[in-house]
Tab-separated table of C-alpha atoms in Angstrom:
chain	number	residue	atom	x	y	z
I	1	MET	CA	9.989	-104.023	-139.636
I	2	THR	CA	9.171	-107.949	-140.381
I	3	LYS	CA	10.027	-108.936	-143.896
I	4	PHE	CA	8.394	-111.743	-145.349
I	5	GLU	CA	8.948	-114.794	-147.535
I	6	VAL	CA	6.332	-115.454	-150.135
I	7	GLU	CA	5.450	-118.798	-151.415
I	8	PRO	CA	2.777	-119.311	-154.021
I	9	VAL	CA	1.394	-122.834	-154.115
I	10	THR	CA	1.134	-123.165	-157.802
I	11	PRO	CA	2.679	-121.329	-161.029
I	12	THR	CA	-0.834	-119.894	-161.533
I	13	CYS	CA	-0.669	-118.518	-158.155
I	14	ARG	CA	2.632	-116.873	-158.808
I	15	ARG	CA	1.280	-115.148	-161.896
I	16	ILE	CA	-1.821	-113.801	-160.331
I	17	TYR	CA	0.722	-112.341	-157.467
I	18	GLU	CA	3.025	-110.889	-160.095
I	19	ARG	CA	-0.120	-109.256	-161.380
I	20	GLY	CA	-0.446	-107.361	-158.311
I	21	ASP	CA	-4.267	-106.517	-158.460
I	22	HIS	CA	-5.833	-107.566	-154.960
I	23	ALA	CA	-4.756	-109.375	-151.859
I	24	LEU	CA	-6.947	-110.606	-149.155
I	25	ILE	CA	-5.861	-110.815	-145.595
I	26	GLY	CA	-7.836	-112.592	-143.333
I	27	VAL	CA	-7.493	-112.345	-139.610
I	28	SER	CA	-9.299	-114.561	-137.128
I	29	ALA	CA	-10.352	-112.943	-133.578
I	30	GLY	CA	-8.525	-115.512	-131.615
I	31	ASN	CA	-5.165	-115.848	-133.545
I	32	SER	CA	-2.607	-113.793	-131.724
I	33	TYR	CA	-0.323	-114.534	-134.711
I	34	PHE	CA	-1.382	-111.319	-135.993
I	35	HIS	CA	-0.012	-109.170	-133.355
I	36	GLN	CA	-0.288	-105.482	-134.114
I	37	GLU	CA	3.465	-105.205	-135.205
I	38	ARG	CA	3.520	-108.150	-137.322
I	39	LEU	CA	0.034	-107.338	-138.871
I	40	GLY	CA	1.401	-103.599	-139.512
I	41	SER	CA	4.328	-105.030	-141.620
I	42	LEU	CA	1.854	-107.311	-143.469
I	43	LEU	CA	-0.346	-104.581	-144.522
I	44	ALA	CA	2.801	-102.623	-145.451
I	45	TRP	CA	4.247	-105.484	-147.614
I	46	ALA	CA	0.667	-105.933	-149.274
I	47	GLU	CA	0.257	-101.980	-149.808
I	48	GLU	CA	3.754	-102.207	-151.588
I	49	HIS	CA	3.031	-105.065	-153.674
I	50	PHE	CA	-0.762	-105.000	-154.769
I	51	ASN	CA	-3.093	-102.215	-156.367
I	52	MET	CA	-5.534	-103.061	-153.833
I	53	VAL	CA	-5.950	-104.837	-150.378
I	54	ASP	CA	-8.727	-105.972	-148.406
I	55	VAL	CA	-8.604	-107.228	-144.711
I	56	LEU	CA	-11.224	-109.512	-143.808
I	57	TYR	CA	-11.953	-110.145	-139.789
I	58	ILE	CA	-14.049	-113.201	-138.954
I	59	ASP	CA	-17.114	-111.961	-136.658
I	60	THR	CA	-19.357	-115.158	-137.533
I	61	HIS	CA	-19.803	-118.480	-135.839
I	62	ILE	CA	-17.247	-117.459	-132.925
I	63	ASP	CA	-19.876	-117.832	-130.038
I	64	ALA	CA	-20.813	-121.293	-131.246
I	65	MET	CA	-17.197	-122.446	-131.469
I	66	LEU	CA	-16.643	-121.327	-127.843
I	67	ILE	CA	-19.950	-122.966	-126.536
I	68	ALA	CA	-18.611	-126.144	-128.008
I	69	THR	CA	-15.408	-125.897	-126.089
I	70	GLY	CA	-17.386	-125.752	-122.846
I	71	LEU	CA	-18.435	-122.035	-122.148
I	72	THR	CA	-22.018	-121.118	-121.275
I	73	PRO	CA	-24.010	-118.877	-123.984
I	74	ALA	CA	-23.341	-115.872	-121.689
I	75	GLN	CA	-19.757	-116.632	-121.125
I	76	ALA	CA	-19.263	-117.250	-124.915
I	77	GLY	CA	-21.227	-114.009	-125.901
I	78	SER	CA	-19.033	-111.959	-123.506
I	79	ARG	CA	-15.855	-113.715	-124.674
I	80	THR	CA	-16.539	-113.313	-128.456
I	81	ARG	CA	-17.465	-109.400	-127.730
I	82	SER	CA	-13.981	-109.015	-126.260
I	83	MET	CA	-12.126	-110.866	-128.906
I	84	LEU	CA	-13.963	-108.977	-131.463
I	85	LYS	CA	-13.037	-105.809	-129.874
I	86	ASP	CA	-9.361	-106.869	-129.514
I	87	VAL	CA	-9.178	-107.787	-133.347
I	88	ARG	CA	-10.341	-104.645	-134.458
I	89	ARG	CA	-8.105	-102.689	-132.163
I	90	ARG	CA	-5.366	-104.597	-133.420
I	91	ILE	CA	-6.176	-104.105	-136.932
I	92	ARG	CA	-7.008	-100.101	-136.476
I	93	ARG	CA	-3.459	-99.705	-135.198
I	94	ALA	CA	-1.880	-101.714	-137.839
I	95	LEU	CA	-3.253	-99.505	-140.295
I	96	GLU	CA	-1.471	-96.472	-139.012
I	97	LYS	CA	1.705	-97.983	-140.294
I	98	THR	CA	0.413	-97.623	-144.103
I	99	SER	CA	-0.908	-94.724	-146.280
I	100	GLY	CA	-3.427	-97.149	-148.111
I	101	THR	CA	-6.436	-96.038	-146.228
I	102	ALA	CA	-5.941	-92.438	-147.279
I	103	HIS	CA	-6.051	-93.356	-151.006
I	104	GLY	CA	-8.884	-95.752	-150.941
I	105	ARG	CA	-6.361	-98.730	-151.295
I	106	LEU	CA	-6.806	-100.372	-148.274
I	107	ARG	CA	-10.221	-101.643	-147.009
I	108	VAL	CA	-11.417	-103.611	-143.691
I	109	ARG	CA	-14.435	-105.797	-143.979
I	110	SER	CA	-16.107	-108.195	-141.757
I	111	MET	CA	-17.253	-111.612	-142.616
I	112	SER	CA	-21.045	-110.784	-141.554
I	113	GLU	CA	-20.894	-107.773	-143.984
I	114	CYS	CA	-19.385	-109.747	-146.855
I	115	ALA	CA	-21.957	-112.901	-146.222
I	116	GLN	CA	-24.747	-110.583	-147.191
I	117	LEU	CA	-22.954	-110.184	-150.667
I	118	PRO	CA	-25.007	-112.074	-153.598
I	119	ALA	CA	-21.914	-113.083	-155.086
I	120	TYR	CA	-20.764	-114.582	-151.877
I	121	GLN	CA	-23.855	-116.504	-151.321
I	122	GLU	CA	-23.617	-117.917	-154.948
I	123	VAL	CA	-19.972	-119.240	-154.270
I	124	LEU	CA	-21.375	-120.703	-150.828
I	125	ARG	CA	-24.051	-122.479	-152.569
I	126	ARG	CA	-21.499	-124.123	-155.040
I	127	LEU	CA	-19.547	-125.059	-152.207
I	128	ASP	CA	-22.289	-126.790	-150.226
I	129	ARG	CA	-22.722	-129.415	-153.137
I	130	ASP	CA	-19.233	-130.658	-152.080
I	131	PHE	CA	-20.043	-130.262	-148.475
I	132	ASP	CA	-23.505	-131.991	-148.870
I	133	ASP	CA	-21.830	-135.021	-150.741
I	134	SER	CA	-18.725	-135.153	-148.168
I	135	GLY	CA	-16.370	-134.204	-151.077
I	136	PRO	CA	-12.600	-133.567	-150.871
I	137	VAL	CA	-12.848	-130.055	-149.493
I	138	ARG	CA	-15.610	-131.081	-146.848
I	139	ARG	CA	-13.087	-133.872	-145.713
I	140	ALA	CA	-10.259	-131.477	-145.668
I	141	ALA	CA	-12.451	-129.020	-143.720
I	142	GLU	CA	-12.959	-131.755	-140.948
I	143	GLU	CA	-9.295	-132.561	-140.784
I	144	GLN	CA	-8.636	-129.000	-140.324
I	145	VAL	CA	-11.150	-128.735	-137.613
I	146	ARG	CA	-9.731	-131.540	-135.926
I	147	GLU	CA	-6.296	-130.329	-135.994
I	148	LEU	CA	-7.663	-127.074	-134.491
I	149	LEU	CA	-9.443	-128.811	-131.694
I	150	GLU	CA	-6.725	-131.066	-130.751
I	151	HIS	CA	-4.140	-128.261	-131.031
I	152	HIS	CA	-6.373	-126.249	-128.512
I	153	SER	CA	-6.800	-129.372	-126.078
I	154	VAL	CA	-10.468	-129.177	-126.689
I	155	PRO	CA	-11.933	-132.706	-126.058
I	156	VAL	CA	-14.207	-134.123	-128.800
I	157	THR	CA	-17.507	-135.654	-127.281
I	158	GLU	CA	-17.678	-138.052	-130.430
I	159	HIS	CA	-15.624	-138.993	-133.256
I	160	SER	CA	-17.970	-138.607	-135.734
I	161	ALA	CA	-18.452	-135.684	-137.989
I	162	ASP	CA	-21.798	-135.016	-136.103
I	163	SER	CA	-20.105	-134.011	-132.780
I	164	VAL	CA	-20.894	-130.595	-131.338
I	165	GLN	CA	-17.318	-129.267	-131.503
I	166	ILE	CA	-17.072	-130.599	-135.142
I	167	LYS	CA	-20.118	-129.034	-136.518
I	168	ALA	CA	-19.161	-125.663	-134.658
I	169	GLY	CA	-15.665	-125.581	-136.452
I	170	LEU	CA	-17.088	-126.576	-139.805
I	171	ALA	CA	-19.630	-123.666	-139.758
I	172	TYR	CA	-16.515	-121.351	-139.077
I	173	VAL	CA	-14.051	-122.884	-141.841
I	174	ARG	CA	-17.115	-123.165	-144.108
I	175	SER	CA	-17.699	-119.301	-144.032
I	176	GLU	CA	-14.092	-118.848	-144.988
I	177	ILE	CA	-13.823	-121.149	-148.136
I	178	PRO	CA	-15.511	-119.029	-150.691
I	179	PHE	CA	-12.758	-116.409	-150.315
I	180	LEU	CA	-10.423	-119.511	-151.569
I	181	LEU	CA	-12.701	-120.236	-154.312
I	182	ASP	CA	-13.581	-116.622	-156.172
I	183	THR	CA	-12.779	-113.535	-154.266
I	184	PRO	CA	-12.591	-111.874	-157.450
I	185	ALA	CA	-16.280	-112.294	-158.172
I	186	ILE	CA	-17.339	-111.710	-154.474
I	187	LEU	CA	-15.423	-108.271	-154.129
I	188	GLY	CA	-15.546	-107.287	-157.745
I	189	VAL	CA	-11.702	-107.244	-158.365
I	190	PRO	CA	-9.851	-108.412	-161.583
I	191	SER	CA	-7.636	-111.059	-159.800
I	192	SER	CA	-6.845	-111.959	-156.116
I	193	VAL	CA	-4.536	-113.898	-154.057
I	194	THR	CA	-5.766	-114.806	-150.516
I	195	CYS	CA	-2.422	-114.515	-148.066
I	196	TYR	CA	-2.077	-116.655	-144.977
I	197	HIS	CA	1.002	-117.575	-142.901
I	198	LYS	CA	0.658	-121.403	-143.242
I	199	LEU	CA	-0.714	-123.983	-145.722
I	200	MET	CA	-4.147	-125.493	-144.592
I	201	PRO	CA	-5.669	-128.859	-145.379
I	202	VAL	CA	-8.463	-126.902	-147.177
I	203	VAL	CA	-5.996	-125.440	-149.464
I	204	THR	CA	-4.336	-128.237	-150.321
I	205	ALA	CA	-7.532	-129.898	-151.339
I	206	LEU	CA	-8.774	-127.058	-153.529
I	207	TYR	CA	-5.169	-127.018	-155.455
I	208	GLN	CA	-4.531	-130.771	-155.468
I	209	GLU	CA	-7.652	-132.833	-155.174
I	210	PRO	CA	-9.632	-134.052	-158.126
I	211	GLY	CA	-13.341	-133.208	-157.770
I	212	SER	CA	-12.817	-130.365	-155.630
I	213	PRO	CA	-15.324	-127.430	-156.282
I	214	GLY	CA	-14.026	-125.171	-159.254
I	215	ARG	CA	-11.784	-122.271	-158.278
I	216	SER	CA	-11.814	-119.187	-160.353
I	217	ALA	CA	-8.770	-118.928	-162.555
I	218	ARG	CA	-8.440	-115.540	-161.357
I	219	GLN	CA	-8.109	-116.812	-157.542
I	220	GLY	CA	-4.333	-117.575	-156.081
I	221	PHE	CA	-3.333	-118.633	-152.571
I	222	LEU	CA	0.276	-117.558	-151.063
I	223	VAL	CA	1.891	-118.677	-147.848
I	224	VAL	CA	3.465	-115.228	-146.499
I	225	SER	CA	5.631	-116.054	-143.491
I	226	PRO	CA	8.087	-113.870	-141.821
I	227	GLU	CA	11.539	-114.071	-143.459
I	228	PRO	CA	14.234	-115.998	-141.237
I	229	VAL	CA	16.961	-114.097	-139.573
I	230	ALA	CA	20.275	-116.105	-139.698
I	231	ALA	CA	22.480	-116.023	-136.794
I	232	PRO	CA	25.647	-113.478	-136.985
I	233	ASP	CA	28.179	-116.364	-137.622
I	234	SER	CA	25.800	-118.450	-139.764
I	235	PRO	CA	25.733	-118.962	-143.559
I	236	PRO	CA	22.672	-117.861	-145.322
I	237	GLN	CA	19.838	-120.387	-144.796
I	238	GLN	CA	17.086	-121.159	-147.362
I	239	THR	CA	14.661	-123.071	-144.706
I	240	ARG	CA	11.441	-121.663	-144.141
I	241	SER	CA	11.144	-119.608	-140.970
I	242	ARG	CA	7.968	-121.471	-139.656
I	243	THR	CA	10.311	-124.884	-139.242
I	244	ARG	CA	13.640	-123.006	-138.222
I	245	ARG	CA	12.918	-120.384	-135.529
I	246	LYS	CA	16.253	-120.964	-133.856
I	247	GLN	CA	17.728	-118.719	-136.963
I	248	LEU	CA	15.938	-115.624	-135.293
I	249	THR	CA	16.749	-113.281	-132.694
I	250	LEU	CA	15.825	-113.859	-129.114
I	251	THR	CA	12.918	-111.104	-129.692
I	252	GLU	CA	12.034	-112.401	-133.018
I	253	GLN	CA	11.634	-116.243	-131.531
I	254	TYR	CA	9.489	-114.958	-128.746
I	255	ASP	CA	7.233	-113.000	-131.596
I	256	GLU	CA	7.178	-116.285	-133.079
I	257	ILE	CA	6.326	-118.060	-129.994
I	258	ALA	CA	3.491	-115.527	-129.072
I	259	ALA	CA	1.859	-116.341	-132.685
I	260	ASP	CA	0.405	-119.302	-130.908
I	261	TYR	CA	-0.319	-118.249	-127.232
I	262	THR	CA	-2.212	-121.825	-126.601
I	263	ASP	CA	0.973	-123.612	-127.842
I	264	VAL	CA	3.044	-121.557	-125.225
I	265	GLU	CA	0.380	-122.376	-122.508
I	266	ARG	CA	0.319	-126.022	-123.302
I	267	VAL	CA	4.277	-126.533	-122.760
I	268	PHE	CA	4.269	-124.306	-119.734
I	269	SER	CA	0.984	-124.000	-117.813
I	270	THR	CA	1.508	-127.790	-115.807
I	271	TYR	CA	5.078	-126.933	-114.590
I	272	ARG	CA	4.088	-123.346	-113.777
I	273	SER	CA	1.131	-124.323	-111.639
I	274	LEU	CA	2.672	-127.355	-109.895
I	275	ILE	CA	6.106	-125.866	-109.015
I	276	GLU	CA	6.901	-122.438	-110.093
I	277	ILE	CA	3.973	-120.464	-108.782
I	278	PRO	CA	3.657	-122.175	-105.478
I	279	SER	CA	7.055	-121.798	-104.662
I	280	LEU	CA	7.374	-118.097	-105.664
I	281	LEU	CA	4.370	-117.199	-103.665
I	282	ARG	CA	5.744	-118.937	-100.526
I	283	ALA	CA	8.997	-117.096	-100.828
I	284	LEU	CA	7.493	-113.998	-101.629
I	285	GLY	CA	4.781	-113.677	-98.988
I	286	PRO	CA	2.002	-111.300	-99.068
I	287	VAL	CA	1.628	-108.473	-101.626
I	288	ASP	CA	-1.279	-106.753	-100.623
I	289	GLY	CA	-1.031	-103.095	-101.575
I	290	ALA	CA	2.451	-103.597	-103.020
I	291	SER	CA	3.896	-102.455	-106.486
I	292	VAL	CA	5.320	-105.022	-108.535
I	293	LEU	CA	7.338	-104.805	-111.535
I	294	ASP	CA	7.605	-107.816	-113.916
I	295	LEU	CA	10.502	-108.175	-115.851
I	296	GLY	CA	10.246	-110.516	-119.213
I	297	CYS	CA	6.637	-110.873	-118.371
I	298	GLY	CA	5.757	-112.660	-121.414
I	299	SER	CA	2.385	-113.235	-121.740
I	300	GLY	CA	1.561	-111.683	-118.335
I	301	ALA	CA	0.753	-115.004	-116.317
I	302	TYR	CA	2.616	-113.770	-113.375
I	303	ALA	CA	1.660	-110.080	-113.504
I	304	ARG	CA	-1.733	-111.102	-113.729
I	305	LEU	CA	-1.409	-113.806	-110.797
I	306	LEU	CA	0.021	-110.882	-108.401
I	307	ARG	CA	-2.460	-108.408	-109.201
I	308	ARG	CA	-5.337	-110.732	-108.281
I	309	ARG	CA	-3.292	-111.594	-105.128
I	310	GLY	CA	-3.608	-107.774	-104.086
I	311	ALA	CA	-0.903	-106.124	-105.520
I	312	ALA	CA	-1.845	-102.260	-105.924
I	313	GLU	CA	-0.007	-101.699	-109.115
I	314	VAL	CA	1.670	-104.041	-111.530
I	315	LEU	CA	3.698	-103.102	-114.531
I	316	GLY	CA	5.008	-105.851	-116.873
I	317	VAL	CA	7.841	-105.361	-119.321
I	318	ASP	CA	9.115	-107.735	-122.134
I	319	VAL	CA	11.654	-107.323	-125.114
I	320	SER	CA	9.092	-109.097	-127.429
I	321	PRO	CA	6.280	-106.813	-129.022
I	322	GLY	CA	4.651	-110.104	-129.793
I	323	MET	CA	4.314	-111.317	-125.996
I	324	ILE	CA	3.387	-107.776	-125.075
I	325	GLU	CA	0.314	-107.741	-127.495
I	326	VAL	CA	-0.552	-111.121	-126.091
I	327	ALA	CA	-0.472	-109.725	-122.409
I	328	ARG	CA	-2.512	-106.678	-123.578
I	329	ALA	CA	-5.183	-108.719	-125.407
I	330	LEU	CA	-5.470	-110.791	-122.269
I	331	GLU	CA	-5.866	-107.403	-120.170
I	332	GLU	CA	-8.517	-106.062	-122.353
I	333	ARG	CA	-10.394	-109.463	-122.392
I	334	GLU	CA	-10.468	-109.935	-118.501
I	335	PRO	CA	-9.143	-106.586	-117.095
I	336	VAL	CA	-7.159	-106.759	-113.798
I	337	GLY	CA	-5.371	-103.584	-114.022
I	338	VAL	CA	-1.962	-104.580	-115.237
I	339	ARG	CA	-0.025	-102.177	-117.541
I	340	TYR	CA	2.361	-103.575	-120.266
I	341	GLU	CA	5.561	-102.061	-122.003
I	342	VAL	CA	7.937	-103.321	-124.759
I	343	LEU	CA	11.423	-102.844	-122.971
I	344	ASP	CA	14.489	-104.532	-122.613
I	345	ALA	CA	15.629	-105.584	-118.862
I	346	ALA	CA	19.205	-104.469	-119.489
I	347	ASP	CA	18.427	-101.267	-120.974
I	348	MET	CA	15.139	-100.104	-119.488
I	349	PRO	CA	15.045	-96.831	-117.518
I	350	VAL	CA	13.967	-96.272	-114.149
I	351	LEU	CA	10.261	-96.616	-114.230
I	352	GLY	CA	9.536	-96.106	-110.514
I	353	THR	CA	10.180	-97.656	-107.034
I	354	PHE	CA	8.971	-100.798	-106.800
I	355	ASP	CA	8.369	-102.984	-103.658
I	356	VAL	CA	8.933	-106.308	-105.741
I	357	VAL	CA	10.347	-107.209	-108.722
I	358	VAL	CA	10.152	-110.669	-110.363
I	359	ALA	CA	11.846	-112.292	-113.296
I	360	VAL	CA	10.983	-115.532	-114.635
I	361	ALA	CA	13.284	-117.405	-117.050
I	362	VAL	CA	14.949	-114.013	-117.971
I	363	LEU	CA	18.491	-113.656	-116.421
I	364	HIS	CA	19.869	-116.747	-118.207
I	365	TYR	CA	19.448	-114.963	-121.567
I	366	ALA	CA	22.197	-112.541	-120.507
I	367	ASP	CA	24.719	-112.971	-123.371
I	368	SER	CA	27.822	-111.724	-121.371
I	369	ARG	CA	28.830	-110.901	-118.105
I	370	ALA	CA	28.131	-107.045	-118.780
I	371	THR	CA	24.565	-107.749	-119.935
I	372	LEU	CA	24.089	-109.634	-116.846
I	373	ALA	CA	25.039	-106.906	-114.598
I	374	ARG	CA	23.282	-104.531	-116.472
I	375	MET	CA	19.952	-106.454	-115.908
I	376	MET	CA	20.602	-106.410	-112.232
I	377	ARG	CA	21.698	-102.806	-111.831
I	378	GLN	CA	18.420	-101.881	-113.624
I	379	THR	CA	16.595	-103.992	-111.479
I	380	TRP	CA	18.145	-102.488	-108.417
I	381	ALA	CA	17.553	-98.879	-109.666
I	382	ASN	CA	13.852	-99.666	-110.015
I	383	LEU	CA	13.589	-101.188	-106.473
I	384	THR	CA	12.786	-99.367	-103.274
I	385	PRO	CA	15.307	-99.691	-100.355
I	386	GLY	CA	14.520	-103.159	-99.057
I	387	GLY	CA	12.503	-104.083	-101.803
I	388	ARG	CA	12.422	-107.839	-103.140
I	389	PHE	CA	13.881	-109.273	-106.119
I	390	LEU	CA	12.861	-112.870	-107.184
I	391	ALA	CA	13.971	-114.467	-110.078
I	392	TYR	CA	13.874	-117.994	-111.749
I	393	VAL	CA	17.219	-118.791	-113.327
I	394	GLY	CA	18.526	-121.851	-115.307
I	395	ASN	CA	19.638	-124.433	-113.000
I	396	PRO	CA	23.702	-124.726	-113.734
I	397	ARG	CA	23.496	-128.187	-112.158
I	398	LEU	CA	21.514	-129.867	-114.974
I	399	PRO	CA	23.412	-132.716	-116.651
I	400	ALA	CA	23.908	-132.001	-120.658
I	401	ASP	CA	20.831	-132.497	-122.680
I	402	SER	CA	18.618	-133.039	-119.930
I	403	ALA	CA	14.899	-133.328	-120.529
I	404	GLN	CA	12.378	-131.889	-117.865
I	405	MET	CA	8.853	-132.828	-116.911
I	406	ASN	CA	7.534	-130.146	-119.018
I	407	GLY	CA	9.328	-131.194	-122.170
I	408	LEU	CA	12.051	-128.557	-122.168
I	409	VAL	CA	15.401	-130.096	-123.100
I	410	VAL	CA	18.969	-128.322	-121.876
I	411	HIS	CA	21.643	-128.889	-124.318
I	412	ARG	CA	24.741	-127.706	-122.390
I	413	PRO	CA	28.406	-128.764	-122.956
I	414	ASP	CA	30.247	-130.872	-120.391
I	415	ASN	CA	32.288	-128.802	-118.020
I	416	ALA	CA	30.502	-125.692	-118.963
I	417	ARG	CA	31.799	-122.296	-117.957
I	418	ASP	CA	30.202	-118.977	-117.375
I	419	GLY	CA	28.733	-117.459	-120.311
I	420	ASP	CA	28.810	-120.726	-122.506
I	421	PRO	CA	25.850	-121.298	-124.766
I	422	SER	CA	23.390	-123.701	-123.175
I	423	PRO	CA	20.233	-123.435	-125.553
I	424	LEU	CA	16.719	-124.428	-124.389
I	425	THR	CA	14.551	-126.808	-126.884
I	426	ILE	CA	10.830	-125.739	-125.976
I	427	PRO	CA	8.296	-128.501	-127.406
I	428	THR	CA	5.830	-125.965	-129.513
I	429	THR	CA	5.017	-126.873	-132.835
I	430	PRO	CA	7.506	-126.666	-134.486
I	431	PRO	CA	10.243	-126.906	-131.609
I	432	THR	CA	11.522	-123.655	-130.751
I	433	THR	CA	15.335	-123.379	-129.503
I	434	LEU	CA	16.210	-120.181	-127.521
I	435	PRO	CA	19.583	-118.796	-126.927
I	436	ALA	CA	20.322	-119.303	-123.135
I	437	ARG	CA	23.734	-119.234	-121.435
I	438	TYR	CA	25.348	-120.797	-118.466
I	439	TRP	CA	25.588	-118.683	-115.477
I	440	SER	CA	26.554	-120.539	-111.984
I	441	CYS	CA	25.472	-120.061	-108.807
I	442	GLU	CA	28.328	-118.230	-107.727
I	443	THR	CA	28.324	-115.649	-110.655
I	444	ILE	CA	24.424	-115.036	-109.965
I	445	GLU	CA	25.318	-114.380	-106.353
I	446	LYS	CA	28.335	-112.207	-106.987
I	447	THR	CA	26.631	-109.997	-109.561
I	448	LEU	CA	23.555	-109.478	-107.324
I	449	ARG	CA	25.994	-108.189	-104.602
I	450	ALA	CA	27.921	-105.953	-106.887
I	451	SER	CA	24.737	-104.461	-108.191
I	452	GLY	CA	23.408	-103.601	-104.798
I	453	PHE	CA	21.798	-106.515	-103.316
I	454	THR	CA	22.039	-108.139	-100.262
I	455	ASP	CA	20.326	-111.160	-98.328
I	456	VAL	CA	21.000	-113.491	-101.471
I	457	VAL	CA	18.965	-116.804	-101.045
I	458	TRP	CA	18.272	-119.678	-102.969
I	459	GLU	CA	14.644	-120.703	-102.009
I	460	PRO	CA	13.402	-124.234	-102.027
I	461	LEU	CA	11.280	-125.459	-104.743
I	462	ASP	CA	7.553	-126.889	-103.978
I	463	GLY	CA	5.878	-129.717	-105.921
I	464	LEU	CA	9.036	-131.661	-107.366
I	465	PRO	CA	7.709	-135.149	-108.239
I	466	SER	CA	9.679	-137.725	-105.842
I	467	GLY	CA	12.607	-138.784	-107.626
I	468	ALA	CA	13.334	-135.957	-109.831
I	469	GLN	CA	16.946	-135.348	-110.209
I	470	GLU	CA	16.920	-131.506	-110.689
I	471	PRO	CA	14.393	-128.874	-111.344
I	472	VAL	CA	15.034	-126.888	-114.660
I	473	ASN	CA	15.113	-123.768	-112.850
I	474	LEU	CA	16.272	-122.458	-109.599
I	475	LEU	CA	14.614	-119.453	-107.409
I	476	VAL	CA	16.676	-116.979	-106.262
I	477	SER	CA	15.904	-113.846	-103.853
I	478	ALA	CA	17.588	-110.861	-102.668
I	479	ARG	CA	16.708	-107.194	-101.320
I	480	ALA	CA	17.959	-104.037	-102.686
I	481	GLN	CA	20.343	-102.370	-100.087
I	482	PRO	CA	20.008	-98.719	-99.807
I	483	VAL	CA	22.889	-96.519	-101.488
I	484	GLY	CA	26.004	-96.785	-99.643
I	485	ALA	CA	24.821	-99.660	-97.280
I	486	ALA	CA	27.267	-102.371	-96.836
I	487	ASP	CA	26.492	-106.067	-97.393
I	488	THR	CA	25.329	-107.775	-94.214
I	489	ALA	CA	27.403	-110.909	-94.952
I	490	ALA	CA	24.501	-112.797	-96.189
I	491	PRO	CA	25.194	-116.807	-95.969
I	492	SER	CA	26.308	-118.147	-99.349
I	493	ALA	CA	23.518	-118.695	-101.551
I	494	ARG	CA	25.324	-121.895	-102.905
I	495	GLU	CA	25.271	-123.463	-99.607
I	496	ARG	CA	21.621	-122.902	-99.115
I	497	ALA	CA	20.612	-124.201	-102.537
I	498	PRO	CA	17.997	-127.018	-102.103
I	499	LEU	CA	18.891	-130.364	-103.215
I	500	ALA	CA	15.842	-132.065	-105.415
I	501	ALA	CA	15.384	-134.181	-102.098
I	502	THR	CA	14.757	-131.655	-99.918
I	503	ALA	CA	12.712	-129.549	-101.958
I	504	ALA	CA	10.421	-132.438	-102.676
I	505	GLN	CA	9.876	-132.994	-98.891
């Protein structure tokens, strides 16, 4: 279960926290930070520390926000219903980890329900005096909305506060602020702390700016974030987890990345669409009627792609519960018929006999030759005889500390040997460094053949810009040979690994 760091923003907030009367946990419909496992851990933590806990999910102003981003009213309505269905499901399943509901200590409320309370409306009227005068909280709310729109790459039609996007965002943020001012009055509790995983501009304004609307002396705010996990050989660290993701295990790092799915898409979408997807589809060929297993599926981008291209059955597996939560949420929002499971590629059981297995950026996380071999043996065990295996693996020819067109930076020692650390830094916010390893083309080939594969080929890559030195990943394909069959002397895959000049043609 996830452990949390707790940071009250002021000494008064600490005293309110230590009283333990009440906690309010707000969950936004579109925020995948609160995946089911993390939310369950957070509720269990809150149940342990507070006499009463309210989970508040935001169900107002979502459609207006979506329309402001360019969706039609019909599309926005459909997307809103799907998002709310997803957030209610996450909360319901997270509650299964707690006992508070049985004792009436843990309640779930919607914003639309709370907005009807007379005490909420009174606090909102107090807030509106600041908004009408463009006071410090109004200015902080605009800053918060602009950061959100920029983060989600939403173009703002005007720079003024009158733009459609800013107005929609302000309505959304405004509805939340009363719970930062006086939750005790609104919900009838002795004192309360609002819990969130980061500090927001509005909170900073409320606690630091002179002239802000008066907060209740019984109202506090906590930054509650996942506790950092030190590497096995590292000394204890005091740095906050949200600025040091590299301290976490690979699974926990991908859970952290999953917390902001749009950030991940910003990093990978261009490289994926221009190079990875066209190259893989060309190498794979038609998938009509095929069964597909996607190893390390992440948010399910390739699983959904192959299902839409005619695959009859697609199963995605990933070691990160957070990523699987994102994938399942996307499937629930726009169903295409993909199943997802939390499994480790090195230790998964036989899940079926698949025609195709794909593994995008998975093998280079093997931390030893034994782990690499287990990944490949388990892959072979899940393939039908003659089935295809296609994998993107870290390019061993990349020079040390080289940056790629999608912003990835590969940190590699000179004269690297198999199994040496070759960390990848991903330009998320904050940057994430993942513990990849160096594996030579020869070792990949030998391990594939030793694991029951034949016809090992390094496939050419499409779409590389002219003048590019090396792609960040190479694409290897192989076939699962039947038990007892001899390798048919496939040509050396290294000899067929494409040079960038060839791939760019």
